[in-house]
CSV table of C-alpha atoms in Angstrom, one decimal:
chain,number,residue,atom,x,y,z
A,83,MET,CA,79.0,27.7,116.0
A,84,LYS,CA,82.4,28.8,115.1
A,85,GLU,CA,84.9,30.8,117.1
A,86,PHE,CA,87.3,33.7,115.7
A,87,SER,CA,91.0,32.7,115.0
A,88,GLU,CA,93.0,34.8,112.8
A,89,LEU,CA,95.0,30.4,112.5
A,90,VAL,CA,94.0,28.0,109.9
A,91,LYS,CA,93.9,24.2,109.6
A,92,ARG,CA,93.7,23.8,106.3
A,93,PHE,CA,94.6,26.1,103.4
A,94,ASP,CA,92.3,24.8,101.0
A,95,ARG,CA,89.4,26.1,103.3
A,96,ILE,CA,90.9,30.0,102.8
A,97,ARG,CA,92.2,30.0,99.0
A,98,THR,CA,89.0,30.2,97.3
A,99,TYR,CA,88.1,32.2,99.5
A,100,VAL,CA,90.6,35.1,99.2
A,101,ARG,CA,90.6,35.1,95.8
A,102,ASP,CA,86.8,35.3,95.0
A,103,PHE,CA,86.1,38.2,98.1
A,104,TYR,CA,89.6,39.6,98.2
A,105,VAL,CA,91.4,39.4,94.9
A,106,TYR,CA,88.7,39.6,91.9
A,107,GLY,CA,86.5,42.1,94.1
A,108,PHE,CA,83.4,41.6,93.3
A,109,LYS,CA,81.1,39.6,95.4
A,110,THR,CA,79.2,40.7,99.2
A,111,ARG,CA,78.3,39.2,101.9
A,112,GLU,CA,75.5,37.4,100.3
A,113,ASP,CA,77.4,35.7,97.4
A,114,TYR,CA,78.6,33.5,100.2
A,115,SER,CA,76.9,30.2,100.5
A,116,ASP,CA,80.0,28.0,102.0
A,117,GLY,CA,78.3,28.3,105.5
A,118,SER,CA,76.2,30.7,107.8
A,119,GLY,CA,76.6,34.6,108.4
A,120,ARG,CA,78.8,33.8,110.9
A,121,THR,CA,80.9,32.2,109.5
A,122,TYR,CA,81.3,34.6,107.2
A,123,ASP,CA,82.0,37.7,109.8
A,124,ASN,CA,84.8,34.8,110.8
A,125,GLU,CA,86.5,34.4,107.4
A,126,ARG,CA,86.4,38.1,106.7
A,127,ARG,CA,88.2,39.2,110.5
A,128,ARG,CA,90.8,36.7,109.7
A,129,ILE,CA,91.7,37.5,106.3
A,130,GLU,CA,91.1,41.5,106.9
A,131,SER,CA,93.2,40.6,110.2
A,132,TRP,CA,96.3,39.7,107.5
A,133,PHE,CA,95.9,42.3,104.9
A,134,SER,CA,94.2,45.0,107.0
A,135,PRO,CA,97.2,47.6,104.7
A,136,TYR,CA,95.9,46.9,102.0
A,137,ILE,CA,91.8,46.4,102.4
A,138,HIS,CA,89.9,48.4,100.4
A,139,SER,CA,85.7,48.7,100.6
A,140,GLU,CA,83.3,50.0,98.5
A,141,TYR,CA,79.4,49.8,97.5
A,142,ASN,CA,78.2,48.6,94.3
A,143,GLU,CA,75.5,49.7,92.4
A,144,GLU,CA,73.0,46.8,94.3
A,145,ARG,CA,74.3,49.5,97.9
A,146,LYS,CA,76.1,46.1,98.9
A,147,LYS,CA,79.8,46.4,100.5
A,148,THR,CA,81.9,44.6,98.4
A,149,VAL,CA,85.9,44.4,99.7
A,150,ALA,CA,89.4,43.9,97.7
A,151,ILE,CA,92.8,43.5,98.4
A,152,ILE,CA,95.2,46.6,96.7
A,153,ALA,CA,98.7,46.8,95.8
A,154,HIS,CA,101.0,48.4,93.7
A,155,SER,CA,103.7,45.1,93.4
A,156,ASN,CA,106.4,48.3,92.0
A,157,ARG,CA,105.9,49.5,95.6
A,158,ILE,CA,105.5,47.1,98.2
A,159,ALA,CA,108.8,44.8,99.0
A,160,VAL,CA,107.0,41.6,100.1
A,161,ASN,CA,104.1,40.2,98.4
A,162,PRO,CA,101.2,40.3,101.1
A,163,LEU,CA,99.4,37.1,100.1
A,164,PHE,CA,102.5,35.8,101.8
A,165,SER,CA,100.7,36.1,105.2
A,166,ALA,CA,97.8,33.4,104.2
A,167,TRP,CA,100.5,31.0,104.0
A,168,LYS,CA,102.1,31.8,107.8
A,169,SER,CA,98.7,31.4,109.7
A,170,LYS,CA,98.6,27.5,110.3
A,171,SER,CA,97.1,26.8,113.1
A,172,PHE,CA,98.6,24.0,115.3
A,173,THR,CA,98.0,22.6,118.6
A,174,SER,CA,99.6,21.4,122.2
A,175,ASN,CA,99.7,17.8,120.8
A,176,ASP,CA,101.1,18.8,117.2
A,177,ILE,CA,103.9,20.6,119.2
A,178,MET,CA,104.4,17.3,121.9
A,179,LEU,CA,104.7,15.0,119.1
A,180,HIS,CA,107.1,16.6,116.5
A,181,PHE,CA,109.2,16.1,118.8
A,182,LEU,CA,108.5,13.2,120.5
A,183,ILE,CA,108.3,11.0,117.6
A,184,LEU,CA,111.5,12.2,116.1
A,185,ASP,CA,113.3,11.6,119.2
A,186,PHE,CA,112.3,8.2,119.9
A,187,LEU,CA,112.0,7.2,116.1
A,188,ALA,CA,116.4,8.4,116.1
A,189,ASP,CA,117.8,5.0,116.6
A,190,GLY,CA,116.8,4.3,113.1
A,191,GLY,CA,114.0,1.5,113.8
A,192,PHE,CA,110.5,1.1,112.1
A,193,TYR,CA,107.1,0.7,114.3
A,194,THR,CA,104.0,0.2,113.1
A,195,ALA,CA,101.5,3.3,114.9
A,196,ASP,CA,100.6,1.6,118.1
A,197,GLU,CA,103.9,0.3,119.0
A,198,THR,CA,104.7,4.2,118.9
A,199,ALA,CA,102.1,5.2,121.2
A,200,ASP,CA,103.1,2.9,123.8
A,201,GLU,CA,106.5,3.4,123.1
A,202,LEU,CA,106.2,7.2,124.3
A,203,GLN,CA,104.1,6.4,127.3
A,204,SER,CA,106.3,3.8,128.8
A,205,ARG,CA,109.9,6.4,127.7
A,206,TYR,CA,108.5,9.8,127.9
A,207,GLU,CA,105.0,9.3,130.0
A,208,VAL,CA,102.9,10.7,128.2
A,209,LEU,CA,99.7,9.1,126.9
A,210,PHE,CA,98.6,9.8,123.8
A,211,ASP,CA,95.5,8.2,121.6
A,212,SER,CA,96.7,5.6,119.3
A,213,GLN,CA,95.3,7.5,116.1
A,214,THR,CA,95.8,10.5,116.9
A,215,VAL,CA,99.7,9.2,116.6
A,216,ARG,CA,99.0,7.6,113.7
A,217,LYS,CA,97.5,10.5,111.6
A,218,LYS,CA,101.0,12.2,112.1
A,219,LEU,CA,102.9,9.4,111.7
A,220,VAL,CA,101.1,9.5,108.0
A,221,GLU,CA,101.1,13.5,107.9
A,222,TYR,CA,105.1,13.5,108.4
A,223,GLU,CA,105.2,10.6,105.6
A,224,TYR,CA,103.1,12.4,103.6
A,225,LEU,CA,105.5,15.9,104.0
A,226,GLY,CA,108.6,13.3,103.6
A,227,ILE,CA,110.2,13.2,107.9
A,228,LEU,CA,109.1,10.3,107.1
A,229,THR,CA,109.2,7.0,105.5
A,230,ALA,CA,106.9,3.9,106.0
A,231,LYS,CA,106.9,0.2,104.8
A,232,LYS,CA,105.3,-2.9,104.6
A,233,GLU,CA,105.9,-6.4,106.5
A,234,GLY,CA,103.3,-8.0,106.0
A,235,ARG,CA,100.0,-6.9,107.3
A,236,ARG,CA,101.8,-4.7,109.3
A,237,LEU,CA,102.7,-0.7,108.2
A,238,LEU,CA,105.8,-0.1,109.9
A,239,TYR,CA,107.1,4.2,110.5
A,240,GLY,CA,111.0,5.5,110.6
A,241,LYS,CA,113.6,8.3,109.8
A,242,ARG,CA,113.9,9.4,106.5
A,243,GLU,CA,118.0,8.3,106.0
A,244,ASN,CA,118.5,11.1,103.8
A,245,SER,CA,117.1,13.6,106.5
A,246,CYS,CA,119.0,16.9,107.6
A,247,GLU,CA,119.9,16.0,111.1
A,248,GLU,CA,121.6,12.9,110.1
A,249,ASN,CA,123.8,14.5,107.4
A,250,THR,CA,127.2,15.3,108.8
A,251,SER,CA,128.0,17.4,105.6
A,252,ASN,CA,129.1,20.9,106.8
A,253,LEU,CA,125.1,22.0,105.2
A,254,CYS,CA,123.7,21.3,109.0
A,255,SER,CA,126.4,23.0,110.6
A,256,MET,CA,125.5,25.8,112.3
A,257,ASP,CA,128.5,27.2,112.3
A,258,TRP,CA,127.8,27.9,108.1
A,259,LEU,CA,124.4,28.9,108.7
A,260,GLU,CA,125.2,31.0,110.8
A,261,LYS,CA,128.0,32.3,108.4
A,262,MET,CA,125.9,32.3,105.0
A,263,THR,CA,122.4,33.7,106.4
A,264,GLY,CA,125.0,37.4,107.4
A,265,SER,CA,125.8,37.6,103.8
A,266,PRO,CA,124.1,40.5,102.0
A,267,ARG,CA,124.4,37.9,98.7
A,268,PHE,CA,122.2,35.3,100.6
A,269,LEU,CA,120.2,38.4,102.2
A,270,ASP,CA,119.9,39.6,98.3
A,271,MET,CA,119.4,36.1,96.6
A,272,VAL,CA,116.3,35.4,99.4
A,273,SER,CA,114.6,38.9,98.6
A,274,PHE,CA,115.2,37.9,95.1
A,275,TYR,CA,113.6,34.5,95.0
A,276,GLN,CA,110.1,35.2,97.4
A,277,GLY,CA,109.7,37.6,94.4
A,278,SER,CA,110.3,35.8,91.6
A,279,ALA,CA,109.9,32.1,91.7
A,280,ALA,CA,107.6,29.9,92.8
A,281,PHE,CA,107.2,29.2,97.1
A,282,GLY,CA,108.1,32.6,97.6
A,283,PHE,CA,106.6,32.3,101.1
A,284,ILE,CA,109.3,29.9,101.6
A,285,GLY,CA,112.0,32.6,101.5
A,286,SER,CA,109.5,35.5,103.2
A,287,THR,CA,109.6,33.4,105.8
A,288,ILE,CA,112.9,33.3,106.1
A,289,LEU,CA,113.7,36.6,106.1
A,290,ASP,CA,110.9,37.0,109.2
A,291,ASN,CA,113.6,34.8,110.7
A,292,LEU,CA,116.0,36.6,110.9
A,293,GLN,CA,114.7,39.7,111.4
A,294,LYS,CA,115.3,41.6,108.1
A,295,GLU,CA,113.6,43.2,104.7
A,296,ASN,CA,113.3,43.3,100.9
A,297,THR,CA,115.3,46.6,100.8
A,298,VAL,CA,116.3,45.7,97.0
A,299,PHE,CA,114.2,44.6,94.9
A,300,ARG,CA,110.9,45.6,93.6
A,301,LEU,CA,109.1,44.1,90.9
A,302,LYS,CA,106.7,46.2,88.1
A,303,HIS,CA,105.1,43.5,87.2
A,304,ASP,CA,104.3,40.8,90.0
A,305,PHE,CA,101.3,38.3,90.0
A,306,LEU,CA,100.6,38.2,93.4
A,307,VAL,CA,97.9,35.9,93.0
A,308,HIS,CA,99.2,33.1,92.3
A,309,THR,CA,100.6,31.8,95.6
A,310,LEU,CA,98.3,31.1,96.5
A,311,GLU,CA,98.2,27.9,94.3
A,312,ASP,CA,100.8,27.3,95.4
A,313,GLU,CA,99.9,23.9,97.3
A,314,ILE,CA,98.2,22.5,94.2
A,315,LEU,CA,102.1,23.4,92.1
A,316,LEU,CA,103.6,20.9,95.6
A,317,GLU,CA,101.2,18.2,94.8
A,318,LEU,CA,101.7,18.4,91.4
A,319,LEU,CA,105.9,18.4,91.5
A,320,ARG,CA,105.5,15.6,93.7
A,321,ALA,CA,104.0,13.2,91.6
A,322,MET,CA,105.6,14.3,88.3
A,323,ARG,CA,108.6,13.4,90.6
A,324,GLU,CA,107.7,10.5,91.6
A,325,ARG,CA,106.5,9.5,88.7
A,326,LYS,CA,102.3,8.6,89.6
A,327,GLU,CA,99.4,9.8,88.1
A,328,ILE,CA,96.8,12.5,90.0
A,329,GLN,CA,93.1,12.5,90.3
A,330,LEU,CA,92.3,16.4,90.1
A,331,GLU,CA,89.6,17.7,91.3
A,332,ASN,CA,89.0,20.4,88.6
A,333,LYS,CA,86.4,23.1,88.8
A,334,SER,CA,85.0,24.5,85.4
A,335,ALA,CA,84.5,28.5,85.1
A,336,LYS,CA,81.7,28.7,82.9
A,337,THR,CA,79.3,26.7,84.6
A,338,GLY,CA,80.6,25.8,88.4
A,339,ARG,CA,80.3,22.1,88.1
A,340,THR,CA,83.1,20.1,89.4
A,341,GLU,CA,84.5,17.2,87.8
A,342,LEU,CA,87.1,14.3,87.9
A,343,VAL,CA,89.9,13.7,85.7
A,344,GLU,CA,92.9,10.8,86.3
A,345,GLY,CA,96.1,11.0,85.1
A,346,THR,CA,99.8,11.9,84.5
A,347,PRO,CA,101.2,15.2,85.5
A,348,LEU,CA,104.6,15.9,82.2
A,349,LYS,CA,105.1,19.2,82.8
A,350,ILE,CA,103.6,23.1,84.5
A,351,LEU,CA,103.5,25.9,81.6
A,352,VAL,CA,103.2,29.4,82.9
A,353,SER,CA,102.1,31.9,81.1
A,354,THR,CA,104.5,35.3,80.5
A,355,GLN,CA,100.9,37.8,80.1
A,356,THR,CA,99.5,37.1,82.8
A,357,GLY,CA,101.1,34.4,85.0
A,358,ARG,CA,98.5,31.9,84.8
A,359,ARG,CA,100.2,28.4,85.9
A,360,TYR,CA,98.4,25.8,83.9
A,361,VAL,CA,99.5,21.5,84.6
A,362,ILE,CA,99.3,19.0,81.3
A,363,VAL,CA,98.7,16.1,81.9
A,364,HIS,CA,98.1,12.5,79.9
A,365,GLN,CA,94.7,11.9,81.2
A,366,THR,CA,93.9,7.9,81.0
A,367,LYS,CA,90.7,7.7,80.0
A,368,SER,CA,91.6,9.6,76.5
A,369,LYS,CA,94.3,8.4,76.4
A,370,ARG,CA,95.5,12.5,75.1
A,371,PHE,CA,97.0,15.8,76.2
A,372,SER,CA,95.3,17.8,78.3
A,373,SER,CA,95.9,21.4,80.1
A,374,PHE,CA,94.2,22.3,83.3
A,375,ARG,CA,94.8,25.9,85.2
A,376,LEU,CA,95.8,25.9,88.6
A,377,ASP,CA,93.5,28.1,90.1
A,378,TYR,CA,90.9,26.1,89.1
A,379,LEU,CA,92.2,23.6,91.0
A,380,LEU,CA,90.6,22.1,94.2
A,381,SER,CA,92.4,19.1,95.0
A,382,VAL,CA,95.3,16.8,93.9
A,383,THR,CA,95.3,13.3,94.9
A,384,ARG,CA,98.4,11.1,94.2
A,385,LEU,CA,97.8,7.6,93.3
A,386,GLU,CA,99.8,4.1,93.7
A,387,SER,CA,102.3,3.4,90.8
A,388,GLY,CA,100.3,1.9,87.9
A,389,GLY,CA,102.6,-0.9,87.8
A,390,ASP,CA,106.5,-1.9,86.9
A,391,ASP,CA,106.4,-0.3,83.7
A,392,GLY,CA,105.3,2.8,84.7
A,393,GLU,CA,109.0,4.5,84.6
A,394,ALA,CA,108.5,3.9,81.1
A,395,ARG,CA,105.2,4.7,79.9
A,396,TYR,CA,105.9,8.0,81.9
A,397,GLU,CA,108.7,8.6,80.1
A,398,GLN,CA,107.4,7.9,77.0
A,399,HIS,CA,104.3,10.6,78.2
A,400,LYS,CA,106.7,12.6,78.0
A,401,LYS,CA,108.4,12.0,74.4
A,402,ASP,CA,104.9,12.3,72.9
A,403,LEU,CA,104.6,16.1,74.5
A,404,GLU,CA,107.4,17.4,73.2
A,405,LYS,CA,106.1,16.4,69.6
A,406,ASN,CA,103.1,18.3,70.3
A,407,LEU,CA,103.8,21.2,72.0
A,408,SER,CA,105.6,22.6,69.0
A,409,LYS,CA,102.0,22.2,67.5
A,410,THR,CA,100.2,23.9,69.9
A,411,TRP,CA,99.5,28.2,70.0
A,412,GLY,CA,99.1,28.3,73.9
A,413,VAL,CA,98.5,25.0,76.1
A,414,SER,CA,95.4,23.9,74.1
A,415,PHE,CA,95.3,20.9,72.5
A,416,GLY,CA,92.2,20.8,71.2
A,417,ASP,CA,89.0,19.2,72.1
A,418,GLY,CA,90.6,15.9,70.5
A,419,ARG,CA,87.5,15.9,68.2
A,420,LYS,CA,88.3,14.8,64.4
A,421,LYS,CA,88.5,17.8,62.0
A,422,GLU,CA,88.4,18.7,58.1
A,423,SER,CA,91.9,18.2,57.0
A,424,PRO,CA,93.4,21.4,56.3
A,425,PRO,CA,94.3,22.2,52.3
A,426,LEU,CA,97.5,23.3,53.6
A,427,ARG,CA,99.3,19.7,53.5
A,428,ARG,CA,99.3,16.4,51.1
A,429,PRO,CA,96.8,14.2,51.7
A,430,ALA,CA,99.3,11.6,53.3
A,431,GLU,CA,101.0,14.0,55.6
A,432,ARG,CA,97.2,15.6,57.3
A,433,THR,CA,96.6,15.0,60.6
A,434,ALA,CA,92.7,14.7,62.4
A,435,ARG,CA,93.0,17.2,64.9
A,436,MET,CA,94.6,20.1,63.4
A,437,GLU,CA,93.8,23.6,62.5
A,438,SER,CA,95.2,25.9,60.4
A,439,ILE,CA,95.4,29.0,59.8
A,440,SER,CA,95.8,32.6,57.1
A,441,PHE,CA,95.7,36.3,57.0
A,442,THR,CA,96.9,38.5,55.0
A,443,LEU,CA,98.5,41.8,55.7
A,444,SER,CA,98.5,45.0,53.5
A,445,LEU,CA,101.9,47.3,55.6
A,446,ASP,CA,104.4,49.9,54.1
A,447,GLU,CA,107.6,47.8,53.8
A,448,GLU,CA,109.7,51.5,54.0
A,449,ARG,CA,108.1,52.7,57.3
A,450,GLU,CA,106.5,49.8,59.4
A,451,ALA,CA,108.6,47.2,58.8
A,452,HIS,CA,108.1,46.5,62.9
A,453,ILE,CA,105.2,44.8,62.0
A,454,ILE,CA,107.1,42.2,59.9
A,455,GLY,CA,109.5,42.2,62.8
A,456,ARG,CA,106.0,41.3,64.7
A,457,LEU,CA,105.1,37.9,62.8
A,458,GLU,CA,108.6,36.7,62.8
A,459,ARG,CA,109.1,37.7,66.6
A,460,GLU,CA,105.8,36.5,67.6
A,461,GLY,CA,104.3,34.2,65.7
A,462,ARG,CA,105.8,30.6,67.3
A,463,GLY,CA,106.5,28.9,63.8
A,464,GLY,CA,104.4,30.5,61.2
A,465,THR,CA,104.9,30.9,57.3
A,466,ILE,CA,105.9,34.1,56.5
A,467,THR,CA,105.4,35.2,52.7
A,468,ARG,CA,106.2,38.3,50.5
A,469,LEU,CA,103.1,38.2,48.0
A,470,ASP,CA,103.7,41.9,46.2
A,471,HIS,CA,105.3,44.9,47.2
A,472,GLY,CA,103.7,45.8,50.6
A,473,VAL,CA,101.4,42.6,50.9
A,474,TRP,CA,102.8,39.6,53.1
A,475,SER,CA,101.4,36.2,54.4
A,476,TYR,CA,100.9,34.7,57.6
A,477,THR,CA,100.0,31.1,57.9
A,478,ARG,CA,100.1,28.4,60.7
A,479,GLU,CA,98.4,25.1,61.5
A,480,CYS,CA,98.2,24.1,65.5
A,481,PHE,CA,95.6,22.2,67.9
A,482,ASP,CA,93.2,25.4,69.1
A,483,CYS,CA,93.4,28.0,66.5
A,484,ASN,CA,91.4,29.8,68.9
A,485,GLU,CA,94.4,30.4,71.3
A,486,MET,CA,95.9,32.6,68.1
A,487,MET,CA,92.7,35.1,67.7
A,488,PRO,CA,93.2,38.0,70.5
A,489,TRP,CA,97.3,38.2,69.2
A,490,VAL,CA,95.5,37.8,64.9
A,491,LYS,CA,93.4,40.8,66.1
A,492,THR,CA,96.2,43.2,67.2
A,493,PHE,CA,96.8,43.4,63.1
A,494,THR,CA,93.6,44.6,62.8
A,495,GLY,CA,92.7,47.6,59.8
A,496,ARG,CA,95.4,46.3,58.3
A,497,ILE,CA,94.5,42.9,57.3
A,498,LEU,CA,92.9,42.1,53.7
A,499,SER,CA,91.7,38.0,54.2
A,500,PHE,CA,91.6,35.8,56.4
A,501,SER,CA,90.7,32.3,56.3
A,502,CYS,CA,90.3,29.2,59.0
A,503,SER,CA,89.8,25.0,59.2
A,504,ASN,CA,88.1,25.9,61.4
A,505,SER,CA,84.3,27.6,60.3
A,506,MET,CA,83.0,28.6,63.8
A,507,ILE,CA,86.1,30.7,64.3
A,508,GLU,CA,86.2,32.0,60.9
A,509,LYS,CA,82.8,33.2,61.1
A,510,LYS,CA,83.2,34.3,64.6
A,511,PHE,CA,86.3,36.4,63.2
A,512,PHE,CA,84.1,38.1,60.6
A,513,ARG,CA,81.1,38.3,62.9
A,514,ASP,CA,83.1,40.5,64.7
A,515,MET,CA,84.7,42.6,62.4
A,516,ASP,CA,81.3,43.8,61.4
A,517,ARG,CA,80.0,44.1,64.8
A,518,MET,CA,82.9,46.7,64.7
A,519,ALA,CA,82.9,48.4,61.5
A,520,LYS,CA,79.2,49.0,62.4
A,521,MET,CA,80.2,50.4,65.5
A,522,TYR,CA,82.0,53.2,63.7
A,523,THR,CA,79.2,54.0,61.2
A,524,GLU,CA,76.7,54.8,64.2
A,525,SER,CA,79.1,57.1,66.0
A,526,PRO,CA,78.0,60.1,65.9
A,527,PRO,CA,78.9,61.8,62.5
A,528,HIS,CA,82.3,64.8,62.9
A,529,LEU,CA,84.0,61.2,64.6
A,530,ARG,CA,83.9,59.2,60.9
A,531,SER,CA,85.0,61.2,57.9
A,532,ALA,CA,82.0,60.8,54.4
A,533,GLU,CA,84.3,58.3,52.6
A,534,TRP,CA,84.1,56.3,55.8
A,535,ALA,CA,80.5,56.5,55.8
A,536,GLU,CA,79.6,56.2,51.9
A,537,ASN,CA,82.0,52.8,51.5
A,538,PRO,CA,82.5,51.3,54.9
A,539,PRO,CA,86.1,48.2,54.3
A,540,ARG,CA,85.2,45.0,54.7
A,541,LEU,CA,88.0,42.1,55.1
A,542,SER,CA,88.0,38.8,52.0
A,543,SER,CA,87.3,35.5,52.9
A,544,SER,CA,88.0,32.6,51.3
A,545,GLU,CA,84.5,31.5,51.1
A,546,SER,CA,81.9,33.8,49.3
A,547,GLU,CA,79.0,33.0,51.7
A,548,VAL,CA,80.3,34.3,54.8
A,549,ASN,CA,81.0,38.0,53.5
A,550,LYS,CA,77.3,37.2,51.8
A,551,ASP,CA,75.4,36.2,55.6
A,552,GLY,CA,77.0,39.2,56.6
A,553,ILE,CA,79.2,37.1,59.6
């Protein structure tokens, strides 16, 4: 039976629970399937001890209790979810091994795990199991505190050369640190960083240690939940820095299934509208680019380098990615299947994976010039053409036109015609327009005009069959 504790050993075990139950706020106790009811109660008590000022509970239609975190980002000084990062558990052995191992390896030597365990016993008269010491050495190598090298079949561990303890520059001077941390500019910098950048909990921890608070900055639009993905983001950035391939464990939001994907991480993209973060990966198996949402990733594992040409292959993937990014609307590179060649290009220029979209707008050029401005500002490189007075067309090619549809639909009421090389997207657009028109024609008489009821407007398509079938 698990005992209750406010601290956690592994953050990944708590991340999904916090997001699903407290951020999205729609699940109940019966929806918890990863353990017993006692486990649920322990997790609930732990999280509510972290976020108690922000916990809100209510009963759904089935009279079952749901809990959620409610916080107004423009009124809080610090992201309340940072508390989850400050709750890592540790044991007395963790504390002792931290100081003893670093002191033992301070001479710059390299030793195996068994040799380290023996020396700890002889020097400090403390007996540790060699397996416990080995795990701590592996953990510190992973964290970048130690480095490892092989001599034959022996794996040796030693202190990393560029560690702060061996740096004699002013950066490690206590006088310099005290002067820096006491500066108002430093506190303002850390206060701004903790609320506006990835790994903001680091800045929050610095403020906690200095017993200071953020009294300057408030963010109107702050995507608080994405701090839960920072552990995943850190692994991705490490792999990108080391030019290593990774194995992703991705969970589908639609089916709930998980899949393992191997590839090379190349770029992190962040949505300015939702704050969602994506990693662009060149998949090893399919030899194509794909994007993955960080909040759907359960784990990231760095793989060993793929030979001496790994650096060259990584740089080539980055060059290929930069060429392809201009052909995307958002983060999607399409499904990789061949599509009908867009009619906008000459045969020699057509690309099998590209899709094209085109629509025509009607507007008052004198009073609605801002619509033209929107096309130019938000069109992301599309072609804008003036067909007639008050009639403008927009055309663009990209890998996945489905990503464009939310933007296209913001012009509803002005669209005269619409076409897409992907017939499924085109049919869905006209089906949505017809559904919307029916909603208005079926509304009470006082909410619509007689002219609308007799002649409801319809859009035109390049394919007459679409309108004929009512799609």
